[in-house]
Amino acid sequence: MSTVLSRRRFLAAGGSLTVGFNLSVTLNGLAAAATPATPAGGRLGVDSWIEISGGDDTLVTIYAGKVELGTGVRTALTQIVAEELAVTFQQVAYVQGDTDRTPGSQGYTAGSKTIQNEGPSLRLAAATALQGLLGLACAQFGVDVSQLRVKDGRIGLADQRRGSKTYGQLIGSQNYQMASSATAPVKPVGDYSIVGKSVKRVDLPGRFTAKTGFLAEFKLPGMLHARVVRPAGRNAAFVSFDGASLSAVQSIPGVVQVVRQGNFVAVVASEEYAAIVGARTLRVNWSAGAAMIPQELLPTALQDPANIYASGNEVNSGNVDAALAASAATLSATYFTPFQMHASLGASCAVADVNMGQQRASVWSSTQGPFPLRGALSVLLGLPETSVRVIYVEGSGCYGHNGADDAAAEAALISKLVGKPIRLQWTRAEEHGWEPLTPAMVHKMRGGITGATCMAWEHSVYSPSHNSRPSLAGAGNLLPMQLLGSAPADAPAPGANAATRNAPVTYSFANNRLIRNFVRSFNLVPGTRKAALPLTWSLPRTSALRSLGGYSNTFANESFMDELAKKANADPLAFRLQHTGDARAAAVMQAAADKAGWGSAMPAAPRGFAAGRGIGFVRYETVETYVAAVAEVLVNKKTGEVRVTRVVVAHDCGLIVNPDGLRSQIEGNVIQGVSRTLKEEVTYSGDSITSTAWDDRPGERGYPVLQFDEVPDIDIELIDRPTEPAWGAGEAAIGCLGGAIGNAICHATGARVRTLPMTPAVVKAALPA
């Protein structure tokens, strides 16, 4: 424990104890904490995670690289720190997503990685801090550590009721900085009193009382408003302004400026309404852009070798071809999922203040990755990365890469051009029409059965990229960078867990092959993965959406498992259990089945309807959270309409930090999974998205999502394993829903639906005549 000052400015009224990360550095014993030297004014080059302020009270501040997106991570991470530091929730503050205040980049708040990655790091930081505090207490009380007791942010003598000190009093006016120790003793799981309990969400009260400000409400002094005038399509190019409309815009009261660089056009005004009217009034002449692959041709086009830039085996065990030839029965099937969108309820917004004279930029964004966005913005603005500050402010929640980063970049670019702070608000049509989508995918399956055993399994995946997030190296992924003529990052090289997340199965097949086929979204320089300029999109722009390819891949895997079980004349649950050598996998499947009443008769269906029950299973990324879901459906035999009436989920993510928060995550997975399975599909024509409104706008082609009265009953069985690592829950359960619902439809009607979404028209076409 040393007295080198951290990079934060400490309040003159008191000192602090700060813990950062350098796992090669360990505490030199409690005595080192007892005799701090006079601060030398230097700093230790390790960013801090936890700070405890000196003074009469105890105040612990978490500096988190992960941000609260409405998922409850702030509460769960606070639980972990409060548990190890023996403090109350009221004694913990949470600073998040500020590139000038929080630790160096922790990547994105994504991929179900926050609890399993940042949780252990914060636990070690808190445990290290407690050891330092105990060292101070030993010195100040003149006792051995065994004579101390710790409770609610105070340390005192175990055999006395008086004489305790708050952490702040122990620290006093001194400043300490510690490096987190991998060997710091942590609290035994059996002694937990906070972790594992359903603690109320700390972020919700402010929302319910309207005291929490959202990004759309954020204001800066002297701020102007801007609206972007979008190109006519993804491949359109600027030709000229319509002179009459340009003059009309410039005469609108409040309009300050019309800005243009390359294909980027925006109207800036002193009031938001003036910017809206100006953007609606301005007419731009755009060149006609090349059409993308027609939507109706997607299932074929995705498999066209002309559109595939890389292929290869990701899994290849045994001899699949020989096993297929030797099987008593074989089966093949092709599954298809369409482009889908995040469709956040609130459209993206951002505020930026770029001062090129001072070589400084501040950007307020609801991004999932403040540090990667900072790197991309530094390229866009031509500033050093350290001169750009990104501050996270809550916006409409999302699971993946929606329009938030693009809106931030557009606000920053406009602020640079006009020299004033800018607030940029997207419209609903912009959000639907220009956010990155999750890609359409094709899955070709082959399997061989002898008796009730799967002798051969083959899965061929065809997919565009699932990740085009911006970063220092990938600044070209920003929408305004592309409108300025920059190329996006190279099409991704073949790799595991990209388009093939959860395409590998965790079932035990002696002969198993996974073939990955990466499909280009834009024209490439021949023989490379580099975008050819000018940029020409052949498919809509895609990026990360909840579980990335895991949802589509698991839909195909779990549907095909049911098809093989039927071919083998086996019960679908028994067939899965027979091919599972993992006890935890078997446990979640059996738990979900038991809770759902698997094997019992379905309740009688109303006249004209058929009732069915289906199961789906996934182990997220094949190495983490285990989930099984049983869906119950009613199918209208005349119209093909499907109603999911009940979903039972069994969930094993190891140690459960907050059961109530976990249930909320699972419920969100189920609701979105049902919506994506039954309703959601992006439509496009030429080089433009056409589903630019909600589905309830008369005369407009909308994007349908599940309505409140369509949400099924959701029963959840949590399997807590306190001695196991805690894994994430944000994305795991959604993978089960497509397969479970499709399997339930087949159970009810005998019809196998292999195309998403399972709309009434799609299901009706599959029903027996």
Tab-separated table of N, CA, C and O in Angstrom, residues 357-416:
chain	number	residue	atom	x	y	z
A	357	GLY	N	-10.543	24.646	-31.251
A	357	GLY	CA	-9.520	25.586	-30.801
A	357	GLY	C	-8.793	25.071	-29.574
A	357	GLY	O	-7.570	25.219	-29.455
A	358	GLN	N	-9.548	24.456	-28.679
A	358	GLN	CA	-8.952	23.883	-27.477
A	358	GLN	C	-8.552	22.427	-27.662
A	358	GLN	O	-8.048	21.797	-26.728
A	359	GLN	N	-8.806	21.898	-28.858
A	359	GLN	CA	-8.489	20.495	-29.149
A	359	GLN	C	-9.122	19.568	-28.105
A	359	GLN	O	-8.473	18.704	-27.513
A	360	ARG	N	-10.428	19.773	-27.900
A	360	ARG	CA	-11.125	19.011	-26.881
A	360	ARG	C	-12.549	18.746	-27.316
A	360	ARG	O	-13.200	19.612	-27.917
A	361	ALA	N	-13.040	17.535	-27.055
A	361	ALA	CA	-14.416	17.176	-27.383
A	361	ALA	C	-15.030	16.401	-26.237
A	361	ALA	O	-14.378	15.520	-25.652
A	362	SER	N	-16.281	16.729	-25.909
A	362	SER	CA	-17.055	15.981	-24.919
A	362	SER	C	-18.333	15.520	-25.591
A	362	SER	O	-19.024	16.321	-26.230
A	363	VAL	N	-18.638	14.242	-25.436
A	363	VAL	CA	-19.805	13.662	-26.092
A	363	VAL	C	-20.591	12.859	-25.063
A	363	VAL	O	-20.027	12.008	-24.366
A	364	TRP	N	-21.899	13.137	-24.989
A	364	TRP	CA	-22.789	12.421	-24.080
A	364	TRP	C	-23.610	11.438	-24.903
A	364	TRP	O	-24.308	11.823	-25.846
A	365	SER	N	-23.518	10.162	-24.546
A	365	SER	CA	-24.112	9.117	-25.381
A	365	SER	C	-24.620	7.973	-24.523
A	365	SER	O	-24.107	7.728	-23.419
A	366	SER	N	-25.605	7.253	-25.027
A	366	SER	CA	-26.084	6.032	-24.359
A	366	SER	C	-25.405	4.797	-24.946
A	366	SER	O	-25.976	3.704	-24.962
A	367	THR	N	-24.186	4.947	-25.392
A	367	THR	CA	-23.406	3.864	-25.981
A	367	THR	C	-23.164	2.728	-25.001
A	367	THR	O	-23.086	2.941	-23.789
A	368	GLN	N	-23.007	1.531	-25.519
A	368	GLN	CA	-22.610	0.393	-24.690
A	368	GLN	C	-21.102	0.350	-24.469
A	368	GLN	O	-20.631	-0.395	-23.624
A	369	GLY	N	-20.350	1.146	-25.237
A	369	GLY	CA	-18.901	1.105	-25.127
A	369	GLY	C	-18.281	2.487	-25.183
A	369	GLY	O	-17.803	2.914	-26.252
A	370	PRO	N	-18.240	3.228	-24.060
A	370	PRO	CA	-17.684	4.584	-24.091
A	370	PRO	C	-16.247	4.653	-24.594
A	370	PRO	O	-15.893	5.561	-25.360
A	371	PHE	N	-15.398	3.720	-24.192
A	371	PHE	CA	-13.999	3.779	-24.606
A	371	PHE	C	-13.819	3.438	-26.085
A	371	PHE	O	-13.110	4.153	-26.796
A	372	PRO	N	-14.423	2.357	-26.598
A	372	PRO	CA	-14.312	2.139	-28.044
A	372	PRO	C	-14.893	3.288	-28.860
A	372	PRO	O	-14.325	3.669	-29.904
A	373	LEU	N	-16.009	3.864	-28.411
A	373	LEU	CA	-16.586	4.995	-29.134
A	373	LEU	C	-15.635	6.185	-29.107
A	373	LEU	O	-15.493	6.891	-30.110
A	374	ARG	N	-14.977	6.402	-27.984
A	374	ARG	CA	-13.999	7.490	-27.910
A	374	ARG	C	-12.921	7.334	-28.979
A	374	ARG	O	-12.552	8.301	-29.659
A	375	GLY	N	-12.433	6.110	-29.150
A	375	GLY	CA	-11.415	5.896	-30.170
A	375	GLY	C	-11.915	6.212	-31.553
A	375	GLY	O	-11.227	6.860	-32.353
A	376	ALA	N	-13.138	5.767	-31.881
A	376	ALA	CA	-13.703	6.039	-33.203
A	376	ALA	C	-13.929	7.528	-33.411
A	376	ALA	O	-13.658	8.076	-34.497
A	377	LEU	N	-14.410	8.224	-32.376
A	377	LEU	CA	-14.655	9.658	-32.504
A	377	LEU	C	-13.362	10.434	-32.689
A	377	LEU	O	-13.336	11.464	-33.383
A	378	SER	N	-12.286	9.960	-32.096
A	378	SER	CA	-11.008	10.659	-32.269
A	378	SER	C	-10.576	10.652	-33.731
A	378	SER	O	-10.020	11.628	-34.230
A	379	VAL	N	-10.871	9.564	-34.430
A	379	VAL	CA	-10.552	9.497	-35.857
A	379	VAL	C	-11.476	10.411	-36.651
A	379	VAL	O	-11.043	11.160	-37.522
A	380	LEU	N	-12.750	10.370	-36.351
A	380	LEU	CA	-13.726	11.207	-37.048
A	380	LEU	C	-13.387	12.683	-36.906
A	380	LEU	O	-13.472	13.455	-37.877
A	381	LEU	N	-12.981	13.099	-35.699
A	381	LEU	CA	-12.749	14.511	-35.415
A	381	LEU	C	-11.318	14.947	-35.683
A	381	LEU	O	-11.029	16.148	-35.694
A	382	GLY	N	-10.413	13.989	-35.875
A	382	GLY	CA	-9.012	14.342	-36.072
A	382	GLY	C	-8.364	14.847	-34.806
A	382	GLY	O	-7.502	15.737	-34.847
A	383	LEU	N	-8.757	14.307	-33.662
A	383	LEU	CA	-8.213	14.695	-32.366
A	383	LEU	C	-7.499	13.515	-31.728
A	383	LEU	O	-7.836	12.355	-32.003
A	384	PRO	N	-6.535	13.758	-30.840
A	384	PRO	CA	-5.951	12.648	-30.082
A	384	PRO	C	-7.035	11.960	-29.259
A	384	PRO	O	-7.977	12.604	-28.787
A	385	GLU	N	-6.898	10.671	-29.069
A	385	GLU	CA	-7.912	9.925	-28.341
A	385	GLU	C	-8.101	10.479	-26.934
A	385	GLU	O	-9.236	10.545	-26.421
A	386	THR	N	-7.011	10.915	-26.301
A	386	THR	CA	-7.113	11.437	-24.943
A	386	THR	C	-7.784	12.799	-24.883
A	386	THR	O	-8.111	13.274	-23.792
A	387	SER	N	-8.001	13.437	-26.024
A	387	SER	CA	-8.683	14.735	-26.062
A	387	SER	C	-10.187	14.589	-26.225
A	387	SER	O	-10.900	15.589	-26.272
A	388	VAL	N	-10.652	13.353	-26.348
A	388	VAL	CA	-12.086	13.093	-26.506
A	388	VAL	C	-12.601	12.441	-25.231
A	388	VAL	O	-12.042	11.454	-24.756
A	389	ARG	N	-13.655	13.015	-24.696
A	389	ARG	CA	-14.285	12.460	-23.503
A	389	ARG	C	-15.683	11.981	-23.866
A	389	ARG	O	-16.482	12.744	-24.422
A	390	VAL	N	-16.005	10.744	-23.560
A	390	VAL	CA	-17.339	10.197	-23.761
A	390	VAL	C	-17.938	9.925	-22.399
A	390	VAL	O	-17.320	9.264	-21.554
A	391	ILE	N	-19.148	10.442	-22.176
A	391	ILE	CA	-19.830	10.288	-20.901
A	391	ILE	C	-21.138	9.542	-21.158
A	391	ILE	O	-21.959	9.988	-21.972
A	392	TYR	N	-21.310	8.438	-20.484
A	392	TYR	CA	-22.540	7.669	-20.644
A	392	TYR	C	-23.685	8.341	-19.910
A	392	TYR	O	-23.575	8.700	-18.728
A	393	VAL	N	-24.810	8.500	-20.596
A	393	VAL	CA	-26.059	8.953	-19.995
A	393	VAL	C	-27.138	7.976	-20.458
A	393	VAL	O	-27.204	7.646	-21.643
A	394	GLU	N	-27.968	7.540	-19.545
A	394	GLU	CA	-28.966	6.532	-19.899
A	394	GLU	C	-29.917	7.024	-20.982
A	394	GLU	O	-30.376	8.160	-20.961
A	395	GLY	N	-30.168	6.147	-21.923
A	395	GLY	CA	-31.150	6.390	-22.963
A	395	GLY	C	-32.102	5.211	-23.019
A	395	GLY	O	-32.251	4.475	-22.049
A	396	SER	N	-32.727	5.030	-24.153
A	396	SER	CA	-33.587	3.865	-24.320
A	396	SER	C	-32.713	2.621	-24.335
A	396	SER	O	-31.694	2.574	-25.012
A	397	GLY	N	-33.101	1.618	-23.567
A	397	GLY	CA	-32.275	0.422	-23.459
A	397	GLY	C	-32.189	-0.345	-24.761
A	397	GLY	O	-33.027	-0.217	-25.655
A	398	CYS	N	-31.145	-1.133	-24.889
A	398	CYS	CA	-31.007	-1.982	-26.066
A	398	CYS	C	-30.133	-3.171	-25.699
A	398	CYS	O	-29.428	-3.143	-24.701
A	399	TYR	N	-30.206	-4.200	-26.516
A	399	TYR	CA	-29.319	-5.350	-26.366
A	399	TYR	C	-28.487	-5.456	-27.626
A	399	TYR	O	-28.758	-6.261	-28.497
A	400	GLY	N	-27.473	-4.599	-27.697
A	400	GLY	CA	-26.601	-4.652	-28.851
A	400	GLY	C	-26.308	-3.284	-29.405
A	400	GLY	O	-26.492	-2.255	-28.768
A	401	HIS	N	-25.848	-3.274	-30.631
A	401	HIS	CA	-25.347	-2.078	-31.302
A	401	HIS	C	-26.482	-1.452	-32.108
A	401	HIS	O	-26.700	-1.806	-33.262
A	402	ASN	N	-27.201	-0.513	-31.477
A	402	ASN	CA	-28.267	0.180	-32.196
A	402	ASN	C	-27.737	1.505	-32.728
A	402	ASN	O	-26.563	1.616	-33.062
A	403	GLY	N	-28.576	2.538	-32.789
A	403	GLY	CA	-28.152	3.796	-33.392
A	403	GLY	C	-27.409	4.740	-32.473
A	403	GLY	O	-27.014	5.831	-32.900
A	404	ALA	N	-27.186	4.367	-31.200
A	404	ALA	CA	-26.616	5.298	-30.229
A	404	ALA	C	-25.238	5.802	-30.642
A	404	ALA	O	-24.944	7.004	-30.542
A	405	ASP	N	-24.344	4.932	-31.103
A	405	ASP	CA	-22.998	5.350	-31.484
A	405	ASP	C	-23.025	6.251	-32.712
A	405	ASP	O	-22.273	7.233	-32.796
A	406	ASP	N	-23.885	5.933	-33.672
A	406	ASP	CA	-23.981	6.763	-34.877
A	406	ASP	C	-24.501	8.150	-34.537
A	406	ASP	O	-24.020	9.162	-35.055
A	407	ALA	N	-25.512	8.225	-33.671
A	407	ALA	CA	-26.046	9.527	-33.275
A	407	ALA	C	-24.974	10.356	-32.579
A	407	ALA	O	-24.865	11.572	-32.803
A	408	ALA	N	-24.169	9.713	-31.728
A	408	ALA	CA	-23.087	10.422	-31.051
A	408	ALA	C	-22.078	10.966	-32.051
A	408	ALA	O	-21.608	12.112	-31.931
A	409	ALA	N	-21.735	10.163	-33.040
A	409	ALA	CA	-20.770	10.603	-34.048
A	409	ALA	C	-21.332	11.748	-34.886
A	409	ALA	O	-20.616	12.697	-35.221
A	410	GLU	N	-22.607	11.674	-35.228
A	410	GLU	CA	-23.217	12.739	-36.019
A	410	GLU	C	-23.269	14.044	-35.236
A	410	GLU	O	-22.977	15.121	-35.780
A	411	ALA	N	-23.619	13.969	-33.956
A	411	ALA	CA	-23.639	15.177	-33.132
A	411	ALA	C	-22.242	15.777	-33.028
A	411	ALA	O	-22.064	17.003	-33.105
A	412	ALA	N	-21.232	14.916	-32.858
A	412	ALA	CA	-19.859	15.405	-32.750
A	412	ALA	C	-19.391	16.051	-34.052
A	412	ALA	O	-18.743	17.108	-34.041
A	413	LEU	N	-19.714	15.449	-35.172
A	413	LEU	CA	-19.305	16.014	-36.468
A	413	LEU	C	-19.951	17.373	-36.690
A	413	LEU	O	-19.286	18.335	-37.105
A	414	ILE	N	-21.245	17.479	-36.399
A	414	ILE	CA	-21.934	18.756	-36.599
A	414	ILE	C	-21.379	19.809	-35.649
A	414	ILE	O	-21.181	20.965	-36.032
A	415	SER	N	-21.112	19.431	-34.397
A	415	SER	CA	-20.537	20.369	-33.441
A	415	SER	C	-19.188	20.879	-33.921
A	415	SER	O	-18.867	22.072	-33.790
A	416	LYS	N	-18.386	20.012	-34.496
A	416	LYS	CA	-17.098	20.435	-35.046
A	416	LYS	C	-17.294	21.437	-36.181
A	416	LYS	O	-16.573	22.446	-36.265
